Coordinates of C-alpha atoms and ligand atoms in Angstrom, one line a residue:
M1 CA 81.6 109.7 92.3
K2 CA 84.2 106.9 91.7
L3 CA 87.5 108.1 93.0
I4 CA 90.9 106.7 93.9
L5 CA 92.7 108.7 96.6
L6 CA 96.4 108.5 96.3
G7 CA 99.0 110.0 98.7
A8 CA 101.5 109.0 101.3
P9 CA 100.4 107.7 104.7
G10 CA 99.2 110.7 106.7
A11 CA 98.4 112.8 103.5
G12 CA 94.7 112.9 104.7
K13 CA 93.1 110.3 102.4
G14 CA 90.8 109.0 105.1
T15 CA 89.7 112.5 106.3
V16 CA 89.0 113.6 102.7
A17 CA 87.2 110.3 101.9
K18 CA 84.9 110.8 105.0
L19 CA 84.1 114.3 104.0
L20 CA 83.4 113.3 100.4
T21 CA 80.9 110.6 101.5
E22 CA 78.7 113.4 102.9
L23 CA 78.4 115.0 99.4
D24 CA 76.6 112.3 97.5
G25 CA 76.4 109.0 99.5
S26 CA 79.5 107.4 97.9
V27 CA 81.0 104.9 100.3
Q28 CA 84.5 105.1 101.7
I29 CA 86.4 101.9 101.2
S30 CA 89.6 101.8 103.3
T31 CA 91.7 98.6 103.0
G32 CA 93.6 99.7 106.1
D33 CA 90.3 99.9 108.1
I34 CA 89.1 96.6 106.7
L35 CA 92.4 94.9 107.7
R36 CA 92.5 96.5 111.2
G37 CA 88.9 95.4 111.7
A38 CA 90.0 91.8 110.7
V39 CA 93.0 92.0 113.1
A40 CA 90.7 93.2 116.0
A41 CA 88.2 90.4 115.2
G42 CA 91.0 87.8 115.1
S43 CA 89.8 86.5 111.8
D44 CA 91.9 84.4 109.4
L45 CA 92.4 87.5 107.2
G46 CA 93.6 89.4 110.3
K47 CA 96.0 86.7 111.4
Q48 CA 97.5 86.7 107.9
A49 CA 97.8 90.5 107.7
Q50 CA 98.9 91.4 111.2
D51 CA 102.7 90.9 111.1
F52 CA 103.0 92.7 107.7
M53 CA 101.0 95.6 109.1
N54 CA 102.9 95.9 112.4
R55 CA 106.2 96.1 110.5
G56 CA 104.8 98.7 108.2
D57 CA 105.1 96.4 105.2
L58 CA 102.4 95.9 102.6
V59 CA 100.0 93.0 102.9
P60 CA 100.4 90.6 99.9
D61 CA 98.5 91.7 96.7
E62 CA 96.5 88.4 96.6
L63 CA 95.0 89.0 100.0
I64 CA 94.1 92.6 99.1
M65 CA 92.5 91.6 95.8
G66 CA 90.6 88.9 97.5
I67 CA 89.0 91.6 99.7
M68 CA 88.5 94.2 97.0
G69 CA 87.2 91.8 94.3
S70 CA 84.1 91.2 96.4
R71 CA 83.9 94.5 98.2
L72 CA 83.5 96.5 95.0
Q73 CA 80.6 94.4 93.9
E74 CA 78.5 95.0 97.0
D75 CA 75.3 97.0 96.5
D76 CA 76.4 100.1 98.4
C77 CA 79.1 100.7 95.8
S78 CA 76.5 101.4 93.2
K79 CA 76.2 105.1 94.3
G80 CA 80.0 105.5 94.0
F81 CA 83.1 104.8 96.1
L82 CA 86.2 106.5 97.4
L83 CA 89.1 104.1 97.5
D84 CA 91.3 105.1 100.4
G85 CA 94.6 103.2 100.6
F86 CA 93.9 101.0 97.6
P87 CA 95.5 100.3 95.1
R88 CA 99.0 100.5 96.7
T89 CA 101.1 98.6 94.1
I90 CA 101.2 98.4 90.3
P91 CA 99.9 94.8 90.3
Q92 CA 96.9 95.9 92.5
A93 CA 96.2 98.8 90.0
E94 CA 96.4 96.4 87.1
A95 CA 94.1 93.9 88.8
L96 CA 91.7 96.7 89.7
K97 CA 91.6 97.9 86.0
V98 CA 90.6 94.4 84.9
L99 CA 88.0 94.0 87.7
L100 CA 86.4 97.4 86.9
K101 CA 86.3 96.6 83.2
D102 CA 84.6 93.3 84.0
I103 CA 82.0 94.8 86.2
G104 CA 81.5 97.8 83.9
I105 CA 82.6 100.6 86.1
T106 CA 84.6 103.7 85.0
L107 CA 86.7 105.8 87.4
D108 CA 86.2 109.5 87.5
M109 CA 89.7 110.4 88.7
A110 CA 92.7 109.4 90.8
V111 CA 93.3 112.3 93.3
N112 CA 97.0 112.6 94.3
I113 CA 97.0 114.4 97.7
D114 CA 100.5 115.9 97.9
V115 CA 101.6 117.0 101.4
P116 CA 105.2 117.9 102.5
R117 CA 107.1 115.2 104.4
D118 CA 107.5 117.2 107.6
V119 CA 103.7 117.7 107.9
I120 CA 103.2 114.0 107.3
L121 CA 105.7 112.9 109.9
D122 CA 104.2 115.3 112.5
R123 CA 100.6 114.1 111.7
L124 CA 101.5 110.4 111.9
T125 CA 103.4 110.6 115.2
T126 CA 100.6 112.6 116.9
R127 CA 97.7 110.5 115.4
R128 CA 95.7 108.3 117.7
T129 CA 93.1 105.8 116.7
C130 CA 90.1 104.2 118.5
E131 CA 91.1 100.6 119.1
N132 CA 87.5 99.3 118.5
G133 CA 87.7 97.6 115.1
D134 CA 84.1 98.8 114.2
C135 CA 84.8 102.4 115.1
Q136 CA 88.5 103.3 114.4
A137 CA 87.8 107.0 114.9
I138 CA 90.9 109.1 114.4
Y139 CA 92.2 111.7 116.8
N140 CA 95.3 113.9 117.0
V141 CA 97.0 114.7 120.4
K142 CA 97.7 118.2 119.3
S143 CA 94.8 119.3 117.0
N144 CA 91.9 117.0 117.8
P145 CA 92.3 115.2 121.1
P146 CA 89.4 113.1 122.5
K147 CA 87.3 115.0 125.1
E148 CA 88.4 112.6 127.8
E149 CA 92.0 111.6 127.5
G150 CA 92.5 108.1 126.0
K151 CA 88.8 107.5 125.5
C152 CA 86.9 107.6 122.2
D153 CA 84.2 110.3 122.0
K154 CA 82.1 108.1 119.8
C155 CA 82.2 104.6 121.4
G156 CA 84.1 105.0 124.7
S157 CA 86.8 102.4 123.7
A158 CA 90.5 103.2 124.3
V159 CA 92.2 105.6 122.0
V160 CA 95.7 104.3 121.2
Q161 CA 98.8 104.8 119.1
R162 CA 98.7 102.3 116.2
A163 CA 101.5 99.7 116.3
D164 CA 102.5 100.9 112.9
E165 CA 102.8 104.5 114.0
T166 CA 106.0 104.3 116.0
T167 CA 108.8 106.4 114.5
E168 CA 110.5 103.3 113.2
A169 CA 107.4 101.8 111.5
I170 CA 106.4 105.2 110.1
S171 CA 109.7 105.7 108.3
H172 CA 109.5 102.2 106.9
R173 CA 105.9 102.9 105.7
L174 CA 107.1 106.1 104.0
E175 CA 109.9 104.2 102.2
T176 CA 107.4 101.5 101.2
Y177 CA 105.2 104.3 99.8
N178 CA 108.0 105.8 97.8
E179 CA 109.1 102.5 96.4
K180 CA 105.8 100.7 95.7
T181 CA 102.9 103.2 95.7
A182 CA 104.3 106.5 94.3
P183 CA 104.7 104.8 90.9
L184 CA 100.9 104.6 90.7
I185 CA 100.9 108.3 90.0
G186 CA 102.6 107.6 86.7
F187 CA 100.2 104.6 86.1
Y188 CA 97.1 106.8 86.5
E189 CA 98.7 109.6 84.5
N190 CA 98.9 107.3 81.6
E191 CA 95.2 106.5 82.1
G192 CA 94.5 110.3 82.0
L193 CA 93.0 110.2 85.5
V194 CA 95.4 112.0 87.8
V195 CA 94.5 115.3 89.5
T196 CA 97.3 116.4 91.9
V197 CA 96.2 118.6 94.8
S198 CA 99.0 120.2 96.9
A199 CA 97.2 121.2 100.0
T200 CA 97.4 120.4 103.7
S201 CA 93.8 121.4 104.5
S202 CA 91.2 118.8 103.8
D203 CA 88.7 121.5 102.9
D204 CA 91.1 122.8 100.2
V205 CA 91.4 119.2 98.8
I206 CA 87.6 118.8 98.8
N207 CA 87.1 122.1 97.0
A208 CA 89.7 121.2 94.4
I209 CA 88.0 117.8 93.8
K210 CA 84.5 119.5 93.6
A211 CA 85.9 122.0 91.0
K212 CA 87.4 119.2 88.9
L213 CA 84.2 117.1 89.0
A214 CA 82.2 120.1 87.9
S215 CA 84.5 121.0 85.0
Ligands
AMP301 P1 96.5 102.5 106.0 O1 95.6 102.6 107.2 O2 95.9 102.7 104.7 O3 97.8 103.3 106.2 O4 97.0 100.9 106.1 C1 97.6 100.4 107.2 C2 98.4 99.1 106.7 O5 97.5 98.2 106.2 C3 99.4 99.4 105.7 O6 100.7 99.8 106.2 C4 99.6 98.0 105.1 O7 100.3 97.1 105.9 C5 98.1 97.5 105.1 N1 97.4 97.9 103.8 C6 96.4 98.7 103.7 N2 96.0 98.8 102.4 C7 96.8 98.0 101.7 C8 96.9 97.7 100.3 N3 96.1 98.2 99.4 N4 97.9 96.8 100.0 C9 98.7 96.3 100.9 N5 98.7 96.5 102.2 C10 97.7 97.4 102.6

């Protein structure tokens, strides 16, 4: 399947994408994960992105398109992909449209995961992430804590609160979402691709996507 996952930070795009990869081998492509990996590795890309990310601002479109232009043409994308956190602006969506046309790929749908703001705020402030750039496992202090406090179950690295998940950075990220990313819903509606799923459980979102793909 070839899907775009839309939704505010904390809507569950990453969780849903991971579950969907298990269905048919489509790959999850998270620009946030790629950028955090670059920051952790201290690469040029990471250095260019870090300050934007820490403030809760979007990284410039040119940097993102530089990453995605090549990523979408890698071999593992041939089985399908789940775009998680990309596109995030209208210029990115327009550039993606051109890129996909050039490489002969058609999207199946753009899933808009719609979750109430109070649920989002609660999820983001209680979310913790493995600081190992190659792992980035997600935990939640209330609903899914690591077995040993502060230590990743998968790789043993420290589990921390992301710099952009302080209350201040979160409210800025949500404002940025409303201003720059929410208009993508209209963009993909015009393309006839939007499926809105209003659900807080990832299983409900997965079932809605499966039903739509089968219809
Ligand atoms: P995420 O993990 O998707 O919430 O992304 C974390 C941060 O990475 C965002 O707040 C942005 O600073 C940056 N980022 C991720 N994806 C994009 C994108 N498509 N466009 C611009 N910035 C992005």
